[in-house]
XYZ file of C-alpha atoms in Angstrom:
476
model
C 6.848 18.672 -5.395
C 5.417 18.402 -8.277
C 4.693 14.966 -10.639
C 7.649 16.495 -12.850
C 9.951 16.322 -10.695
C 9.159 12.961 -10.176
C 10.255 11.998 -13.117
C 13.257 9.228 -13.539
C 15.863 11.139 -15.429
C 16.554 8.687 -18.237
C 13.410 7.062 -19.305
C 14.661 6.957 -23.279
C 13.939 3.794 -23.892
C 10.680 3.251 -22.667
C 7.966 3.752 -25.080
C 4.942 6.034 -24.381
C 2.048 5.777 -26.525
C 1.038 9.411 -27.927
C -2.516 10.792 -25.976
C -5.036 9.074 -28.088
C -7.159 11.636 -30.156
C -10.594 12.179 -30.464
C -11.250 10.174 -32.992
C -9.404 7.331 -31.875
C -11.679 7.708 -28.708
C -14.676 7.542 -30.379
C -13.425 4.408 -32.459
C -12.669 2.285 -29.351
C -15.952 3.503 -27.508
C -17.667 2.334 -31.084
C -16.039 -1.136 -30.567
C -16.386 -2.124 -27.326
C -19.805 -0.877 -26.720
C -21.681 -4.182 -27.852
C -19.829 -5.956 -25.369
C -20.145 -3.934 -22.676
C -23.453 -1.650 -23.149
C -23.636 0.798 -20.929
C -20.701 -0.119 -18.107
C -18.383 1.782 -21.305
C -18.959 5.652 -20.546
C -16.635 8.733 -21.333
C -19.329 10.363 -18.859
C -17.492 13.699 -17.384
C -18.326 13.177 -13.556
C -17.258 9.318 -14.032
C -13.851 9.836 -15.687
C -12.844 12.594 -12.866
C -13.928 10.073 -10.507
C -11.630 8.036 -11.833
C -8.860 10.372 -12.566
C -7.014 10.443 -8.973
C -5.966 8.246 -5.893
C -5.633 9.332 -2.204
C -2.494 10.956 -3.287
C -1.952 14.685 -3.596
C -0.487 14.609 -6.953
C -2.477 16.584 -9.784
C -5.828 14.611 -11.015
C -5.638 13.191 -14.947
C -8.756 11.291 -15.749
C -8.928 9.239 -18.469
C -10.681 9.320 -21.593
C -13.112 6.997 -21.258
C -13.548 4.520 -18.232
C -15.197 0.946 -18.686
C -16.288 -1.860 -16.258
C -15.609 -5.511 -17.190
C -17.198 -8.751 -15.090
C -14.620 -10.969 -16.384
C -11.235 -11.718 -17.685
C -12.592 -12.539 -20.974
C -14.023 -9.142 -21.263
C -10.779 -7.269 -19.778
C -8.517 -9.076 -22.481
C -10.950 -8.133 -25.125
C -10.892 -4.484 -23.513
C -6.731 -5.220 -23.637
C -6.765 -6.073 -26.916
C -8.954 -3.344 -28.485
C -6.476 -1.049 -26.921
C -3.373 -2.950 -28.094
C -4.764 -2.554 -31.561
C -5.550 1.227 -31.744
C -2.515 1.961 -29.408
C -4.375 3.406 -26.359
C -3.209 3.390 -22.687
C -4.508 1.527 -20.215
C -4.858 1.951 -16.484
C -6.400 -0.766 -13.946
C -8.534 0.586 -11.452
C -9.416 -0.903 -7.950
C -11.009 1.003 -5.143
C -8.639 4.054 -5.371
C -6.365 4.005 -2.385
C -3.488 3.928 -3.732
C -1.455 7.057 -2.563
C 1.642 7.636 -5.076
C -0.559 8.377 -8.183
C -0.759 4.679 -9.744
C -4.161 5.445 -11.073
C -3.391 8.732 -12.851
C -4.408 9.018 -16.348
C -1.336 11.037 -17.133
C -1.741 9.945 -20.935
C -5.420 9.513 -21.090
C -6.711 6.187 -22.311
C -8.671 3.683 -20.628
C -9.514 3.257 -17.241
C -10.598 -0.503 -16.391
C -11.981 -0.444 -13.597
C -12.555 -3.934 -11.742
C -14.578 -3.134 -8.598
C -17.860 -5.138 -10.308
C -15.283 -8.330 -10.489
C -16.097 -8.955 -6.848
C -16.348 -12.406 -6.737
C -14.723 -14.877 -3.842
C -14.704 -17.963 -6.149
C -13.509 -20.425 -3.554
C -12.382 -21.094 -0.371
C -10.785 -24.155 0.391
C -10.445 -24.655 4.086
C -8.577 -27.957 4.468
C -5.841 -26.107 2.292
C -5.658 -22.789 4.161
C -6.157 -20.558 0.416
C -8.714 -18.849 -1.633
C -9.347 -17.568 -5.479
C -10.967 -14.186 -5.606
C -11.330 -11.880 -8.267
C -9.422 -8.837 -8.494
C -12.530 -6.446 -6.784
C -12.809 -8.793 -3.880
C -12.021 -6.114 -1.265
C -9.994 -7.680 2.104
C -12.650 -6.916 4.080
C -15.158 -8.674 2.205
C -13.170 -11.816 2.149
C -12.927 -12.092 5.906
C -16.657 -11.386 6.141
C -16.718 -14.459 3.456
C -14.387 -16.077 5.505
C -15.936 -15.574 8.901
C -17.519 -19.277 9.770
C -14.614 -21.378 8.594
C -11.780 -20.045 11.428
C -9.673 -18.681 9.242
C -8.741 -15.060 7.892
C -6.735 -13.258 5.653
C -3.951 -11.474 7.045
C -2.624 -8.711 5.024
C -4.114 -5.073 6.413
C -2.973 -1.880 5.094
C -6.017 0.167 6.832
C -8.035 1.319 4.156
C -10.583 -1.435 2.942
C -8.447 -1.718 -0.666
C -9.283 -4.016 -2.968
C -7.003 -7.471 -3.738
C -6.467 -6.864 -7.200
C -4.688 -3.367 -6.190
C -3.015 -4.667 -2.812
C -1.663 -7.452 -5.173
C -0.456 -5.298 -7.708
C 1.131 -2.385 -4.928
C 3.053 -5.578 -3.049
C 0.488 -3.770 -0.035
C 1.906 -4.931 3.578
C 0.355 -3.097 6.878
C -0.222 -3.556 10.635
C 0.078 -7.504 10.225
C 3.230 -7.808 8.244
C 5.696 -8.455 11.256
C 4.112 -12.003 11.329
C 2.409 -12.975 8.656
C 4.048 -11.072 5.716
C 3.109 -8.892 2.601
C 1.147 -9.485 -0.476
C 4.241 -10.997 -1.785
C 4.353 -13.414 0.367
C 0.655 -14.119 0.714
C 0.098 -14.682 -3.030
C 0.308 -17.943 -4.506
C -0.527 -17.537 -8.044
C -2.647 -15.654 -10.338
C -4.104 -14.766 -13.483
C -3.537 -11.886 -15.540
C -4.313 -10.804 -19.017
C -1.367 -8.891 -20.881
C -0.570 -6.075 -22.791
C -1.525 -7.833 -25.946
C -4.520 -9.387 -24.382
C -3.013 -13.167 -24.085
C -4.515 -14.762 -20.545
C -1.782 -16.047 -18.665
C -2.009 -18.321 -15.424
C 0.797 -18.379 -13.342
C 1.850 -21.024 -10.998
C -0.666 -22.936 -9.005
C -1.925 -23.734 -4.994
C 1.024 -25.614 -4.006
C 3.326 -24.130 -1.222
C 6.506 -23.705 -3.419
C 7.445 -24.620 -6.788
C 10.980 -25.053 -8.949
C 9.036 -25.233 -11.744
C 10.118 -22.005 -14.447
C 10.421 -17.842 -14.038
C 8.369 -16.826 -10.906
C 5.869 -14.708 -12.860
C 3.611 -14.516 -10.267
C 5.768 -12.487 -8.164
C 6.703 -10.453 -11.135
C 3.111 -9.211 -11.562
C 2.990 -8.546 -7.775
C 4.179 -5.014 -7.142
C 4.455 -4.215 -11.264
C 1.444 -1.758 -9.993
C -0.268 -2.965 -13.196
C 2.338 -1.575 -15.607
C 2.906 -5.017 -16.984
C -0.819 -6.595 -17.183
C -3.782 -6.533 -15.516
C -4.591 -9.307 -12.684
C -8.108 -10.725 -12.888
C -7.970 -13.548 -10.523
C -5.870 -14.441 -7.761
C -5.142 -17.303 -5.189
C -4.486 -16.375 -1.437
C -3.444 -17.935 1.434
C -5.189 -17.847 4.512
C -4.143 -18.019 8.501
C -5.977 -19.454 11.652
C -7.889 -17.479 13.779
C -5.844 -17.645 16.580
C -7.533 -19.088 20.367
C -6.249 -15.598 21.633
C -5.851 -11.970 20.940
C -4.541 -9.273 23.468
C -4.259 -5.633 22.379
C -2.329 -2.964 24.409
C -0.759 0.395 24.362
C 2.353 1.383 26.408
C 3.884 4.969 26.534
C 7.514 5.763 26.146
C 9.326 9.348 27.864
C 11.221 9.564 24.030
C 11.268 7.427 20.928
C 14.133 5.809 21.549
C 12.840 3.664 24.482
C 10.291 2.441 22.197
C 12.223 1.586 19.192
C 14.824 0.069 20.983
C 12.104 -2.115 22.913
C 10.721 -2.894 19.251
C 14.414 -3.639 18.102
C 14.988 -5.859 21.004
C 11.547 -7.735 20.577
C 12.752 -8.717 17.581
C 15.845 -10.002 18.385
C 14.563 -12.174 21.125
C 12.173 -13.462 18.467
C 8.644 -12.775 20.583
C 6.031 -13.339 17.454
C 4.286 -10.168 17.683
C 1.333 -10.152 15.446
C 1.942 -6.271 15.439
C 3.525 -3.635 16.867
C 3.117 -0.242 15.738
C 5.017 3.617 17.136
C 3.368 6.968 17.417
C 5.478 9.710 17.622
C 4.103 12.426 20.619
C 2.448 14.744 17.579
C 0.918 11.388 16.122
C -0.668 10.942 19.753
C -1.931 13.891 20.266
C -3.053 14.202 17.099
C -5.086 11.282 17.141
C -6.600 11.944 20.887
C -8.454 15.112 18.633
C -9.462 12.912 15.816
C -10.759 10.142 17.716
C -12.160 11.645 20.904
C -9.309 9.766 23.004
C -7.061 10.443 26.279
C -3.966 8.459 25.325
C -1.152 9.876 27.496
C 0.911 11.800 24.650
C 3.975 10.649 24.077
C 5.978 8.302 22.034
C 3.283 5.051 22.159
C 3.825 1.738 20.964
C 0.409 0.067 19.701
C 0.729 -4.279 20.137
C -1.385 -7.183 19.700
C -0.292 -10.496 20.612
C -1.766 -13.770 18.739
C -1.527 -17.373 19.765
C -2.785 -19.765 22.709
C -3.852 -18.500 26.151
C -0.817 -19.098 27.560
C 1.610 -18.415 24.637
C -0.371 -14.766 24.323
C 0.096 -14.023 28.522
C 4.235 -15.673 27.783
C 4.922 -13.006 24.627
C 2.839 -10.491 27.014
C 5.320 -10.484 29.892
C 7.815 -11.005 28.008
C 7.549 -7.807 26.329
C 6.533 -5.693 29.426
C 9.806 -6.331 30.738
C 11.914 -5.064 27.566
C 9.218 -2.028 27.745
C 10.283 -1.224 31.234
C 13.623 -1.647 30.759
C 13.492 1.293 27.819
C 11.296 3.421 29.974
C 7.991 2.035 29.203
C 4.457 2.396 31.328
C 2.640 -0.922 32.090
C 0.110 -1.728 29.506
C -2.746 -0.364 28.634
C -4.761 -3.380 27.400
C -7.735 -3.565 25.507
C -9.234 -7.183 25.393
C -12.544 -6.656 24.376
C -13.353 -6.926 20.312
C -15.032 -3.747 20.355
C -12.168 -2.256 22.205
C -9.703 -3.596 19.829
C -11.324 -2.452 17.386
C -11.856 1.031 18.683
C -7.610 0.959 19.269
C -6.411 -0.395 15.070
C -9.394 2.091 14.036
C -7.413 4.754 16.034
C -4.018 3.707 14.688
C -5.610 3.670 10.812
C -6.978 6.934 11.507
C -3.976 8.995 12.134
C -2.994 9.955 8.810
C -7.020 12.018 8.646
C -5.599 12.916 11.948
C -2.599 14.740 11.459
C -4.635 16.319 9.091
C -6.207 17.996 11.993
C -3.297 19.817 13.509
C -3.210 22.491 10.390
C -7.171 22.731 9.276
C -7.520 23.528 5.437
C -3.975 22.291 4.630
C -3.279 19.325 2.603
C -0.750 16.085 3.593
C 2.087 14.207 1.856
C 2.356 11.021 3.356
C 5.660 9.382 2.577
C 7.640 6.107 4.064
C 10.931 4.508 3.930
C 12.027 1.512 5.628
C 15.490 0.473 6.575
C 17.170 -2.872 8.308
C 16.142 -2.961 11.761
C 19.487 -2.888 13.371
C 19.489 1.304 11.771
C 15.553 1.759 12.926
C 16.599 3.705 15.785
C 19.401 5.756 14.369
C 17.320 6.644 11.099
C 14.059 7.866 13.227
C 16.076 10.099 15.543
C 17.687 11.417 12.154
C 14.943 12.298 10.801
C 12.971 13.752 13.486
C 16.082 16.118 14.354
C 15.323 17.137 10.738
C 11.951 17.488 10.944
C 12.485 20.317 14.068
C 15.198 21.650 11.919
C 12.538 22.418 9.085
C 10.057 23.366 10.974
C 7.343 21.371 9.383
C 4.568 19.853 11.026
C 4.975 15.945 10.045
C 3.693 12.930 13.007
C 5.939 10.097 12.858
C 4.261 6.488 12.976
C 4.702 3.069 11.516
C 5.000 -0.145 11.308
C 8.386 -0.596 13.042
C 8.361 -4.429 13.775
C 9.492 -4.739 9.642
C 11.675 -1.351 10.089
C 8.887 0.557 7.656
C 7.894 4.075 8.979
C 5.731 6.881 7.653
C 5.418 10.651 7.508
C 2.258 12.598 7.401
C 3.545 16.389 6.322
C 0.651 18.261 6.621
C 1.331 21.649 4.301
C 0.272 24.370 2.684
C 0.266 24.113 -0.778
C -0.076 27.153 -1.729
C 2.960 28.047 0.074
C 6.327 28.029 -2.675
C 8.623 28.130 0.604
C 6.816 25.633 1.937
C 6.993 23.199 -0.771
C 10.677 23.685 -1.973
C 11.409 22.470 2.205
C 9.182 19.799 1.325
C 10.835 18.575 -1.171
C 14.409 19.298 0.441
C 13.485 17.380 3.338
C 11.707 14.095 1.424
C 15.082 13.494 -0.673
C 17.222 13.726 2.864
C 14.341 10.910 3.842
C 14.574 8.766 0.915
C 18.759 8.945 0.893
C 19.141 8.593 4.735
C 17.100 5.398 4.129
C 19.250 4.411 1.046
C 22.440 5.130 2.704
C 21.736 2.644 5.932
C 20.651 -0.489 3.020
C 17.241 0.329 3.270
C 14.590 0.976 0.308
C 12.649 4.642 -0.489
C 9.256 2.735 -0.273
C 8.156 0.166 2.068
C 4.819 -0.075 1.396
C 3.396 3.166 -1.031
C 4.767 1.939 -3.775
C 6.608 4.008 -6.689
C 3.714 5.120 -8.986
C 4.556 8.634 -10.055
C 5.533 9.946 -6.629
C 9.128 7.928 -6.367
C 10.403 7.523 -9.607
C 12.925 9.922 -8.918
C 14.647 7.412 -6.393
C 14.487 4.180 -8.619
C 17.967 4.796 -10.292
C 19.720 5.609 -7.084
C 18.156 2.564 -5.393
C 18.472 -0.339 -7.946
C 21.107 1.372 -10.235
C 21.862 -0.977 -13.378
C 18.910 -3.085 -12.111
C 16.699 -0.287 -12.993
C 17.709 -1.029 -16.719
C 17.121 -4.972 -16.810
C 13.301 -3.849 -14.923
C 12.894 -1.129 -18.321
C 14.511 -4.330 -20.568
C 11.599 -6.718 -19.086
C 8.868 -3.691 -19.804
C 9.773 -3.341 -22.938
C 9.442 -7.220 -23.704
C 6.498 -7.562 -22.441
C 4.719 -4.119 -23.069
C 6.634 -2.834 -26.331
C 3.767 -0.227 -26.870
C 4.000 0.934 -23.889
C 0.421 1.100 -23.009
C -0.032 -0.445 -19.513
C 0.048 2.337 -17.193
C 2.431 4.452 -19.022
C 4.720 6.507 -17.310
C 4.172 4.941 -13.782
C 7.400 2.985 -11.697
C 10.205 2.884 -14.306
């Protein structure tokens, strides 16, 4: 699959700013250097660093890669760029894993890992402003004497401004919601360098376009977020962790489908196909039983935690579950979500020296079970090696392919079998990303998804980023 074919087929009208010559290089690097000295650098080592994500798709780096410490010195940065017509390409920690950091056209990397500020917490209203570097751990070290956290937790330790700008979700979603919902305004500096600050701390507003929530999930292809205001959740008094085995994965979706319908507030609840299980038992030095495993923490009082508890257990057992297998303890908690985060490296593990796709859908709940049986029928039927797991309390789920690149027959059932994914998922109302975002691995599927809506997202790109500049060639 390669980031060709990835390509939407009718991208006309979107303007792409030509790869920025030599010259033109040397000009901006001339410019911006008295503002920012020596964190400017078209250093070889530094732009390659910079020049791919945790996605397999083929490395770009930029031309020249520069570290700001405020939003005064990003729109400046903007603005230089805006005038000698060179891309730009905001820059967190990396994680991303559909190619949003590629420097497919060169330009500028911004990179905003040195804006790492928490700038305030303010307890009595549940939110705080952080800068865009502000990783999520970090914050809930910050956060860890006032009883409150931050909930959002897609497994690697990404930074806000990127979760933010990927509309990130994870392991906590089924209860307390995505980025989208966990923003509550920001500040962003656009492709002509203006500052914009949109909305403010209240809970909702009437008040004008939601252009907060436009900029969340534009995967910085419409500005770049410097500052951003959170909200936060209560430590809850309890917090049970458990594991329970299922014969196929049927019991356990259906129990997840189930729990959901009778409304028990899981805080998560995440499936493990059999290969998922036993390949995290090699990663991780465990001796889960392996089969089909549903992975669930409960949040809430004493007693509510012990009500959702046996609650569940009893939907488990009626689709075939085990008892639980609970871990209580922090450290053993710990020891389970670090498993769970783990399993992509894991599946790794099952073909050494190959490389891994990993891809995700997510579809209405009510077609959760009928989608995952489809697709792991296909999977046999391919004869690839791809664990199943995911966060199937919100109906998202993920495939690690582990592959051989190398291998032409290999890839062309690759790619056979991620388009039957993505239009499985489309067909039963769902959506070709849950949570990875579009970047240049899903373009392909943004026409078929949103159809004429696809054409008002290119109309609102082009108003706002005319040049083109602001990671070119990424989402639409």
């Amino acid at each position: 699959m390669s980031d060709a074919d990835a390509a939407s087929p009718a991208e006309s009208f979107i303007q792409l700013p030509p790869r920025p010559t030599p010259k033109v290089i040397e000009t901006l690097v001339t410019e911006l250097e008295p503002l920012l000295g020596k964190r400017i650098t078209t250093a070889t080592g530094i732009r390659e660093q910079h020049g791919h994500d945790e996605s397999w798709h083929t490395p770009s780096p930029p031309d020249v890669v520069c570290f700001p410490h405020s939003t005064e010195e990003v729109a400046a940065v903007v603005k230089t760029c805006a005038r000698l017509d060179v891309p730009i390409i905001p820059y967190g920690v990396g994680t991303s894993i559909e190619g949003q950091v590629i420097a497919q056209h060169g330009g500028v990397c911004v990179d905003l890992s040195a804006m790492d500020q928490v700038v305030e917490v303010r307890p009595e209203d549940m939110d705080a402003t952080v800068q865009p570097g502000v990783t999520r751990t970090q914050l809930n070290a910050h956060l860890r004497a006032t009883g409150l956290f931050f909930s959002v937790d897609p497994g690697a330790d990404a930074s806000m401004g990127g979760m933010a700008s990927t509309r990130a979700s994870g392991t906590n979603t089924v209860r307390y919601g995505t980025m989208r919902e966990n923003v509550l305004s920001l500040t962003a500096v656009m492709p002509d360098g203006r500052i914009v600050r949109t909305g403010g701390r209240a809970r909702k507003s009437a008040a004008g376009y939601d252009l907060t929530h436009l900029l969340v999930g534009a995967e910085g292809t419409l500005g770049i977020i410097t500052e951003l205001t959170v909200k936060l959740h209560g430590l809850p008094e309890a917090i049970s962790s458990a594991t329970v085995a299922f014969e196929d994965v049927s019991g356990a979706v259906n129990t997840v489908i189930a729990s959901i319908q009778y409304g028990i507030p899981m805080a998560r609840i995440e499936l493990l196909d059999a290969l998922s299980m036993q390949a995290v038992n090699r990663f991780s030095g465990l001796d889960y039983a392996e089969k089909p495993t549903l992975f669930l923490e409960f949040h809430g009082t004493h007693a509510s935690v012990k009500e959702q508890a046996e609650t569940l257990a009893e939907l488990c057992h009626d689709f075939g579950g085990s008892d639980f297998a609970w871990a209580t303890q922090e450290e053993e908690r710990q020891k389970l979500w670090q498993a769970r985060h783990d399993a992509a490296y894991a599946a790794k593990q099952l073909r050494p020296g190959m490389e891994f796709l990993a891809t995700d859908i997510c579809v209405p709940i009510s077609k959760l079970a009928e989608c995952i049986e489809a697709t792991q029928q296909d999977v046999e039927e391919s004869g690839l090696v791809a664990p199943l797991l995911g966060h199937v309390g919100d109906g998202n789920f993920h495939l690690v392919v582990v592959i051989d690149r190398n291998s032409d027959e290999e890839m062309a059932n690759l790619k056979a079998f991620n388009e039957r994914l993505v239009q499985r998922a489309l067909a039963a109302g769902g959506t070709c990303t849950g949570e990875h975002g579009i970047g240049l691995g899903k373009r392909r599927y943004m026409a078929s998804e949103h159809g004429e809506a696809l054409n008002v997202m290119r109309a609102i790109k082009a108003a706002l980023d005319p040049q083109g500049i602001m990671n070119p060639g990424k989402m639409v």
